[in-house]
Coordinates of C-alpha atoms in Angstrom, one line a residue:
M576 CA -140.5 -3.8 -130.4
N577 CA -142.5 -1.0 -128.8
I578 CA -140.7 2.1 -130.2
E579 CA -142.4 4.5 -127.8
A580 CA -141.1 2.5 -124.8
I581 CA -137.7 2.2 -126.3
W582 CA -137.4 6.0 -126.9
K583 CA -138.7 6.8 -123.5
S584 CA -136.0 4.6 -122.0
F585 CA -133.4 6.2 -124.3
L586 CA -134.4 9.7 -123.3
N587 CA -134.1 8.9 -119.6
K588 CA -130.6 7.5 -120.1
I589 CA -129.4 10.3 -122.3
K590 CA -130.7 12.8 -119.8
D591 CA -128.7 11.1 -117.0
E592 CA -125.6 10.9 -119.2
L593 CA -125.6 14.6 -120.2
K594 CA -126.1 15.8 -116.6
Q595 CA -127.1 19.2 -118.0
P596 CA -130.9 19.6 -118.2
L597 CA -130.5 22.7 -120.5
L598 CA -128.6 20.6 -123.1
Y599 CA -131.2 17.9 -122.9
D600 CA -134.1 20.4 -123.3
A601 CA -132.3 22.0 -126.3
W602 CA -131.5 19.0 -128.4
F603 CA -133.4 15.9 -127.2
A604 CA -136.7 16.8 -125.5
D605 CA -138.5 17.3 -128.8
T606 CA -137.2 14.3 -130.6
K607 CA -139.1 11.1 -131.4
L608 CA -138.3 7.6 -132.6
I609 CA -140.6 7.0 -135.5
E610 CA -139.3 3.8 -137.3
L611 CA -137.1 0.8 -136.8
N612 CA -136.2 -0.7 -140.2
D613 CA -133.5 -3.3 -140.8
D614 CA -130.3 -1.8 -139.5
Y615 CA -131.6 1.8 -139.1
A616 CA -133.5 3.7 -136.4
K617 CA -135.2 6.8 -137.8
I618 CA -135.5 9.8 -135.4
L619 CA -137.7 12.7 -136.0
V620 CA -136.1 16.1 -135.0
P621 CA -137.7 19.6 -134.9
M622 CA -135.3 21.5 -137.3
P623 CA -132.4 21.0 -139.7
I624 CA -130.0 22.4 -137.1
H625 CA -131.0 19.6 -134.7
K626 CA -130.2 17.1 -137.5
K627 CA -126.8 18.6 -138.0
H628 CA -125.9 19.1 -134.4
L629 CA -127.0 15.6 -133.2
K630 CA -125.2 14.0 -136.1
T631 CA -122.0 16.0 -135.6
N632 CA -121.8 16.1 -131.8
Y633 CA -123.9 13.4 -130.3
N634 CA -124.1 10.5 -132.8
E635 CA -121.7 8.2 -131.1
I636 CA -123.2 8.4 -127.6
I637 CA -126.7 8.2 -129.2
E638 CA -125.9 5.0 -131.0
T639 CA -124.1 3.5 -127.9
I640 CA -127.0 4.1 -125.6
F641 CA -129.7 3.1 -128.1
N642 CA -128.0 -0.2 -128.9
E643 CA -127.5 -1.0 -125.2
I644 CA -131.3 -0.6 -124.8
T645 CA -132.3 -2.6 -127.9
G646 CA -129.5 -5.2 -127.7
S647 CA -129.0 -4.6 -131.5
N648 CA -126.7 -2.7 -133.7
F649 CA -128.8 0.1 -135.3
K650 CA -127.4 3.0 -137.2
I651 CA -129.2 6.3 -136.5
E652 CA -130.9 8.4 -139.2
Y653 CA -132.2 11.9 -138.4
I654 CA -135.2 13.4 -140.3
T655 CA -137.2 16.6 -140.0
E656 CA -140.9 17.0 -140.3
E657 CA -140.4 18.8 -143.6
E658 CA -138.3 16.0 -145.1
L659 CA -140.9 13.4 -143.9
E660 CA -143.9 15.2 -145.4
Q661 CA -142.3 16.3 -148.6
N662 CA -140.1 13.3 -149.2
I663 CA -137.0 15.5 -149.6
V664 CA -133.5 15.5 -148.1
I665 CA -132.2 18.8 -146.6
D666 CA -128.5 19.5 -147.1
I667 CA -127.2 20.1 -143.6
D668 CA -123.7 21.0 -144.8
N669 CA -124.9 24.5 -145.5
I670 CA -126.7 24.9 -142.1
G671 CA -125.0 27.7 -140.1
V672 CA -123.6 29.6 -143.2
P673 CA -125.2 33.0 -143.7
A674 CA -126.8 33.5 -147.1
D675 CA -125.0 36.9 -147.6
E676 CA -122.1 38.8 -146.2
F677 CA -123.0 40.6 -142.9
E678 CA -120.7 42.2 -140.4
S679 CA -121.7 40.8 -137.0
N680 CA -118.9 42.5 -135.0
L681 CA -118.4 39.3 -133.1
D682 CA -114.9 38.5 -131.7
P683 CA -114.3 34.8 -132.7
K684 CA -111.8 34.4 -129.8
H685 CA -114.7 34.6 -127.2
T686 CA -116.4 31.2 -127.1
F687 CA -118.2 29.0 -124.5
D688 CA -115.2 26.7 -124.6
N689 CA -112.7 29.3 -123.3
F690 CA -115.1 30.9 -120.8
I691 CA -113.8 29.6 -117.5
V692 CA -116.7 28.7 -115.1
G693 CA -116.8 29.1 -111.3
E694 CA -119.5 29.6 -108.7
S695 CA -119.7 33.4 -109.5
N696 CA -120.6 32.9 -113.2
K697 CA -121.9 29.4 -113.8
F698 CA -125.6 30.4 -113.6
A699 CA -125.0 33.1 -116.2
K700 CA -123.0 30.7 -118.5
Y701 CA -125.5 27.9 -118.4
N702 CA -128.4 30.1 -119.2
A703 CA -126.4 31.9 -121.9
L704 CA -125.8 28.5 -123.5
A705 CA -129.4 27.6 -123.3
I706 CA -130.4 30.8 -125.1
A707 CA -127.7 30.2 -127.7
E708 CA -129.2 26.8 -128.5
K709 CA -132.8 28.2 -128.7
P710 CA -132.5 31.9 -129.5
G711 CA -135.8 33.7 -129.2
Q712 CA -137.6 30.7 -127.7
I713 CA -137.0 30.7 -123.9
Y714 CA -135.7 33.8 -122.2
N715 CA -136.1 37.1 -124.1
P716 CA -134.5 39.4 -123.4
L717 CA -131.4 38.1 -121.5
F718 CA -130.1 40.9 -119.3
I719 CA -126.5 40.3 -117.9
Y720 CA -125.1 42.7 -115.3
G721 CA -122.0 43.0 -113.2
N722 CA -118.9 45.2 -112.7
S723 CA -116.5 45.8 -115.5
G724 CA -114.0 43.1 -116.3
L725 CA -116.0 40.1 -115.1
G726 CA -116.7 38.5 -118.4
K727 CA -120.1 39.9 -119.6
T728 CA -118.7 40.9 -123.0
H729 CA -117.0 37.5 -123.4
L730 CA -120.3 35.7 -122.7
M731 CA -122.2 37.9 -125.1
H732 CA -119.8 37.2 -127.9
A733 CA -119.9 33.4 -127.0
I734 CA -123.6 33.4 -127.5
G735 CA -123.3 35.2 -130.8
N736 CA -120.5 33.0 -132.1
Y737 CA -122.4 29.8 -131.1
I738 CA -125.6 31.0 -133.0
V739 CA -123.6 32.0 -136.1
Q740 CA -121.7 28.7 -136.2
N741 CA -124.8 26.5 -135.7
T742 CA -127.6 28.3 -137.6
N743 CA -128.1 30.7 -140.5
K744 CA -129.4 33.4 -138.2
K745 CA -128.3 37.0 -138.5
V746 CA -126.5 38.3 -135.3
L747 CA -125.3 41.8 -134.5
Y748 CA -123.1 42.8 -131.6
I749 CA -122.9 46.6 -130.8
T750 CA -122.4 48.9 -127.8
S751 CA -125.0 51.4 -126.8
D752 CA -122.6 54.1 -128.0
D753 CA -122.7 52.5 -131.5
F754 CA -126.5 52.7 -131.4
V755 CA -126.5 56.3 -130.3
N756 CA -123.9 57.3 -133.0
D757 CA -126.0 55.7 -135.7
F758 CA -129.1 57.4 -134.6
V759 CA -127.3 60.8 -134.3
E760 CA -126.5 60.5 -138.0
I761 CA -130.2 60.5 -138.8
Y762 CA -130.8 63.3 -136.3
K763 CA -128.1 65.5 -138.0
H764 CA -130.0 65.2 -141.3
K765 CA -133.5 65.4 -140.0
V766 CA -133.9 68.9 -141.5
S767 CA -133.0 67.5 -144.9
K768 CA -135.6 66.1 -147.2
N769 CA -133.2 63.4 -148.3
N770 CA -132.7 61.5 -145.0
F771 CA -135.2 58.7 -145.9
D772 CA -132.3 56.5 -147.1
L773 CA -130.6 56.9 -143.7
V774 CA -133.8 56.0 -141.8
D775 CA -134.3 52.9 -144.0
K776 CA -130.6 51.9 -143.5
F777 CA -130.9 52.3 -139.8
K778 CA -134.0 50.2 -139.5
K779 CA -132.6 47.5 -141.7
K780 CA -129.4 47.3 -139.6
Y781 CA -131.2 47.0 -136.3
R782 CA -134.5 45.3 -137.1
D783 CA -133.6 43.0 -139.9
L784 CA -131.9 40.7 -137.4
D785 CA -132.5 37.4 -135.6
V786 CA -130.3 38.3 -132.6
L787 CA -129.4 41.8 -131.3
I788 CA -126.6 41.9 -128.7
I789 CA -126.1 45.3 -127.1
D790 CA -123.3 46.1 -124.6
D791 CA -123.1 48.9 -122.0
I792 CA -126.7 49.7 -122.1
Q793 CA -126.2 52.0 -119.1
Y794 CA -124.8 54.7 -121.4
L795 CA -128.2 55.1 -123.0
E796 CA -129.3 56.9 -119.9
I797 CA -128.1 60.3 -121.1
A798 CA -129.5 60.0 -124.6
P799 CA -133.3 60.4 -124.2
T800 CA -134.1 60.7 -127.9
S801 CA -132.1 57.5 -128.6
Q802 CA -133.9 55.7 -125.7
Q803 CA -137.2 56.2 -127.6
E804 CA -135.7 54.7 -130.8
F805 CA -134.3 51.8 -128.9
F806 CA -137.7 51.2 -127.3
N807 CA -139.2 51.0 -130.8
T808 CA -136.4 48.7 -132.0
F809 CA -136.8 46.5 -128.9
N810 CA -140.6 46.2 -129.5
D811 CA -140.1 45.3 -133.1
L812 CA -137.6 42.6 -132.5
H813 CA -139.4 41.2 -129.4
N814 CA -142.8 41.1 -131.2
N815 CA -141.2 39.1 -134.0
K816 CA -139.6 36.6 -131.4
K817 CA -136.1 37.8 -132.2
Q818 CA -133.6 37.3 -129.4
I819 CA -132.3 40.4 -127.5
I820 CA -129.2 40.2 -125.2
I821 CA -128.3 43.2 -123.1
A822 CA -125.4 43.9 -120.7
S823 CA -124.9 46.6 -118.1
D824 CA -122.9 47.4 -115.1
R825 CA -126.1 47.7 -113.1
S826 CA -129.4 45.8 -112.8
P827 CA -132.4 47.1 -114.8
D828 CA -134.0 48.5 -111.6
D829 CA -130.8 50.5 -110.9
L830 CA -130.8 52.2 -114.3
R831 CA -132.8 55.1 -112.9
K832 CA -132.4 57.5 -115.8
L833 CA -133.8 55.1 -118.3
E834 CA -137.4 55.5 -119.3
D835 CA -139.7 53.3 -117.2
N836 CA -141.1 51.5 -120.2
L837 CA -137.5 50.3 -121.1
R838 CA -136.6 49.2 -117.6
T839 CA -139.9 47.2 -117.5
R840 CA -139.1 45.5 -120.8
F841 CA -135.6 44.6 -119.6
N842 CA -137.2 42.6 -116.8
W843 CA -139.5 40.6 -119.2
G844 CA -137.0 37.8 -119.7
L845 CA -134.2 36.6 -117.6
T846 CA -131.8 38.8 -115.5
V847 CA -128.5 37.3 -114.4
D848 CA -125.6 38.8 -112.5
I849 CA -121.9 38.0 -112.7
L850 CA -120.1 38.3 -109.4
P851 CA -116.3 38.8 -108.9
P852 CA -114.4 35.5 -109.2
D853 CA -113.5 33.6 -106.1
F854 CA -109.9 32.4 -105.5
D855 CA -110.4 29.1 -107.2
L856 CA -111.8 30.6 -110.3
R857 CA -109.0 33.2 -110.4
M858 CA -106.5 30.4 -110.3
N859 CA -108.3 28.5 -113.1
I860 CA -108.3 31.6 -115.2
I861 CA -104.5 32.0 -114.6
D862 CA -103.9 28.4 -115.6
N863 CA -106.0 28.8 -118.8
K864 CA -104.2 32.0 -119.7
I865 CA -100.7 30.5 -119.2
K866 CA -101.6 27.6 -121.6
S867 CA -101.9 30.1 -124.4
Y868 CA -98.3 31.1 -124.1
E869 CA -95.4 29.2 -125.7
M870 CA -92.6 30.0 -123.2
T871 CA -89.5 28.0 -122.3
F872 CA -89.8 28.8 -118.6
G873 CA -92.5 27.8 -116.2
F874 CA -95.0 29.7 -114.1
P875 CA -94.6 28.6 -110.4
Q876 CA -97.5 28.0 -108.2
D877 CA -96.5 30.7 -105.7
V878 CA -96.5 33.3 -108.4
K879 CA -100.0 32.2 -109.5
E880 CA -101.2 32.5 -106.0
Y881 CA -99.6 35.9 -105.5
I882 CA -101.4 37.2 -108.6
A883 CA -104.7 35.6 -107.7
S884 CA -104.5 37.0 -104.1
N885 CA -103.9 40.6 -105.3
C886 CA -106.3 40.7 -108.4
T887 CA -109.6 40.0 -106.8
S888 CA -112.3 41.8 -108.8
D889 CA -111.3 42.2 -112.4
I890 CA -110.4 39.4 -114.8
R891 CA -108.8 41.8 -117.3
K892 CA -106.5 43.0 -114.5
L893 CA -105.7 39.4 -113.7
E894 CA -104.7 38.7 -117.4
G895 CA -102.8 42.0 -117.4
A896 CA -100.7 40.9 -114.5
I897 CA -99.8 37.7 -116.2
N898 CA -98.8 39.6 -119.3
R899 CA -96.7 41.9 -117.3
V900 CA -94.8 39.1 -115.5
Y901 CA -94.1 37.4 -118.8
A902 CA -93.0 40.6 -120.4
Y903 CA -90.7 41.4 -117.5
A904 CA -89.1 37.9 -117.6
T905 CA -88.5 38.3 -121.3
I906 CA -86.9 41.7 -120.9
M907 CA -84.6 40.2 -118.3
N908 CA -83.2 38.0 -121.0
G909 CA -85.5 35.1 -120.4
S910 CA -85.0 34.9 -116.7
N911 CA -86.9 32.2 -114.9
I912 CA -90.1 33.4 -113.3
T913 CA -89.9 33.5 -109.6
L914 CA -91.9 35.1 -106.8
N915 CA -89.3 37.8 -106.4
L916 CA -89.4 38.6 -110.1
A917 CA -93.2 38.8 -110.1
I918 CA -93.2 41.1 -107.0
E919 CA -90.7 43.4 -108.8
A920 CA -92.7 43.3 -112.1
L921 CA -96.0 44.1 -110.3
K922 CA -94.8 46.4 -107.6
D923 CA -96.7 49.4 -109.0
Y924 CA -99.3 47.5 -111.0
F925 CA -101.8 46.5 -108.3
V926 CA -101.9 50.0 -106.8
K927 CA -102.1 51.6 -110.3
S928 CA -104.9 49.2 -111.3
I929 CA -107.0 50.6 -108.5
I930 CA -106.1 54.2 -109.1
S931 CA -106.6 53.9 -112.9
K932 CA -109.8 52.0 -112.6
N933 CA -111.5 54.9 -114.3
K934 CA -109.2 57.1 -116.4
I935 CA -112.0 59.7 -116.7
D936 CA -111.6 60.3 -113.0
Q937 CA -107.9 60.9 -113.5
V938 CA -108.6 63.5 -116.2
Q939 CA -111.1 65.2 -114.0
Q940 CA -108.6 65.3 -111.1
L941 CA -105.8 66.7 -113.3
I942 CA -108.1 69.3 -114.8
S943 CA -109.3 70.3 -111.4
N944 CA -105.7 70.8 -110.2
H945 CA -104.5 72.6 -113.3
Y946 CA -107.4 75.1 -113.5
N947 CA -108.2 75.3 -109.8
V948 CA -111.8 74.2 -110.1
S949 CA -113.6 71.5 -108.1
I950 CA -114.6 68.2 -109.7
E951 CA -118.1 68.9 -108.5
D952 CA -118.1 72.1 -110.6
L953 CA -116.8 70.1 -113.6
K954 CA -119.8 67.8 -113.2
S955 CA -122.3 70.6 -112.6
K956 CA -124.5 72.6 -115.0
K957 CA -122.6 75.8 -114.4
R958 CA -121.7 77.5 -117.6
N959 CA -119.4 80.4 -116.6
A960 CA -116.1 80.4 -118.5
N961 CA -113.8 79.6 -115.7
I962 CA -115.7 76.2 -115.3
G963 CA -117.1 75.7 -118.8
V964 CA -113.7 75.8 -120.6
P965 CA -111.9 73.4 -118.3
R966 CA -114.9 71.1 -118.6
Q967 CA -114.7 71.2 -122.4
I968 CA -110.9 70.5 -122.3
A969 CA -111.5 67.5 -120.0
M970 CA -114.2 66.1 -122.3
Y971 CA -111.9 66.7 -125.3
I972 CA -109.0 64.7 -123.6
C973 CA -111.4 61.9 -122.7
R974 CA -112.7 61.6 -126.3
I975 CA -109.5 62.2 -128.3
Y976 CA -106.8 60.6 -126.1
L977 CA -108.7 58.0 -124.1
E978 CA -111.1 57.2 -126.9
E979 CA -114.0 56.9 -124.5
P980 CA -117.5 56.7 -125.9
L981 CA -119.5 59.9 -126.0
A982 CA -122.2 58.5 -123.8
R983 CA -119.8 57.4 -121.1
I984 CA -118.1 60.8 -121.0
G985 CA -121.4 62.6 -120.7
S986 CA -122.5 60.2 -117.9
E987 CA -119.2 60.9 -116.0
F988 CA -119.7 64.6 -116.3
G989 CA -123.0 64.8 -114.4
G990 CA -125.3 63.3 -117.1
K991 CA -124.5 65.6 -120.0
D992 CA -126.1 64.8 -123.3
H993 CA -123.8 63.2 -126.0
T994 CA -124.4 66.3 -128.2
T995 CA -122.8 68.4 -125.5
V996 CA -119.7 66.3 -125.5
M997 CA -119.5 66.5 -129.3
H998 CA -119.8 70.3 -129.1
S999 CA -117.0 70.4 -126.5
V1000 CA -114.7 68.2 -128.6
E1001 CA -115.3 70.2 -131.7
K1002 CA -114.8 73.6 -129.9
I1003 CA -111.4 72.6 -128.3
T1004 CA -110.3 71.0 -131.6
N1005 CA -110.7 74.3 -133.3
E1006 CA -109.2 76.3 -130.4
I1007 CA -105.9 74.4 -130.2
K1008 CA -105.4 75.1 -133.9
K1009 CA -105.2 78.8 -133.1
D1010 CA -103.8 78.7 -129.5
G1011 CA -100.4 77.1 -129.1
K1012 CA -100.4 77.6 -125.4
L1013 CA -103.6 75.7 -125.0
A1014 CA -102.2 72.8 -127.1
D1015 CA -99.1 72.7 -124.9
A1016 CA -101.2 72.7 -121.7
I1017 CA -103.3 69.8 -122.9
E1018 CA -100.2 67.9 -124.0
K1019 CA -98.8 68.2 -120.4
I1020 CA -102.0 67.0 -118.9
V1021 CA -102.1 64.0 -121.3
Q1022 CA -98.5 63.2 -120.4
N1023 CA -99.5 63.1 -116.7
I1024 CA -102.2 60.5 -117.6
K1025 CA -99.7 58.4 -119.4

């Protein structure tokens, strides 16, 4: 038998069978049939992870197609270059298990399997999967952008979880606020002679990685000092062929307040956008969400369509509507879900979901009304007391009660630095300990938000 012709024929058939070029490129393109011996066919694979993944996930289809081509009954054996040259056997059972404990911050609930695909996100999903299968080898960085609530974070966690489960690579998921806060700790101690340990710890956390996943990069815009450090971190990882994955609510070109050298680097790899889900995708998401419930009553089609028609731009709002309907039915002593019940349960939700899209906006409006200052003044650089104090109170409420990131608060208040926000929070925290009237006023404003 001509083993080269056999394998060429096999690869053509498996490529047609998979119907996904990215999967073929990731797992089969670099394989080679090197030996047919008695009942075994020996296949050379690039890395131990290929050996494990092919044996675990594709062995049945590989044997079926291979034996159709050869008209025989071969068993498949996978071998790496290292095993072939050194006459050793690599234990694949331990592939994918990190050598030491490391907090990746990944949410195990977010996987590729439960990421519902439609026209608006399939390009992002398939490329994310390709990168997860070959981190650091094809598109670096991957930059995902789109409005809030469309699945960017889910996709990032799915990439990280896939890599952790299938390799021994070190993966870290963070937000830009986490990065800034860690860097601020060094900045606070820069006058000290003993901050070398903090610097080493910071570099080890962010550079001793195989994959860095950073969310909400847009909030780095108002932290210029942190931008420079992220630029250094990016270069170190990229030069060492470590995968970088970034998400934002805007494209790299629209992040005007970021340094040009950062925006240029964000465009080095692949930029993908996620658009709002169309009606069919919204219906599929609803069906998938409903499956996760164990309820004795059903969820009628007209109720699904009512929710899908009213929640058009935010998957989280879509899921929230489903939760609200279920909760309402449960409160009504397990009443059957009907369209009338859903309309009653959601009568304020769809309006509120728009009004409450940005709770920082609500705080600004309430502060504006309470202190008789304009929202423009709150976002301005004016420092006179009749504007500065209300602004500080607004920042305090956003940080303490809404738990918004420092960078996001600064961005929403006219591009203030995160240190300005920290100062405002600390000042109001101290003031309310001495001023009961101020504490009461803040409590009333917070109640209006709730």
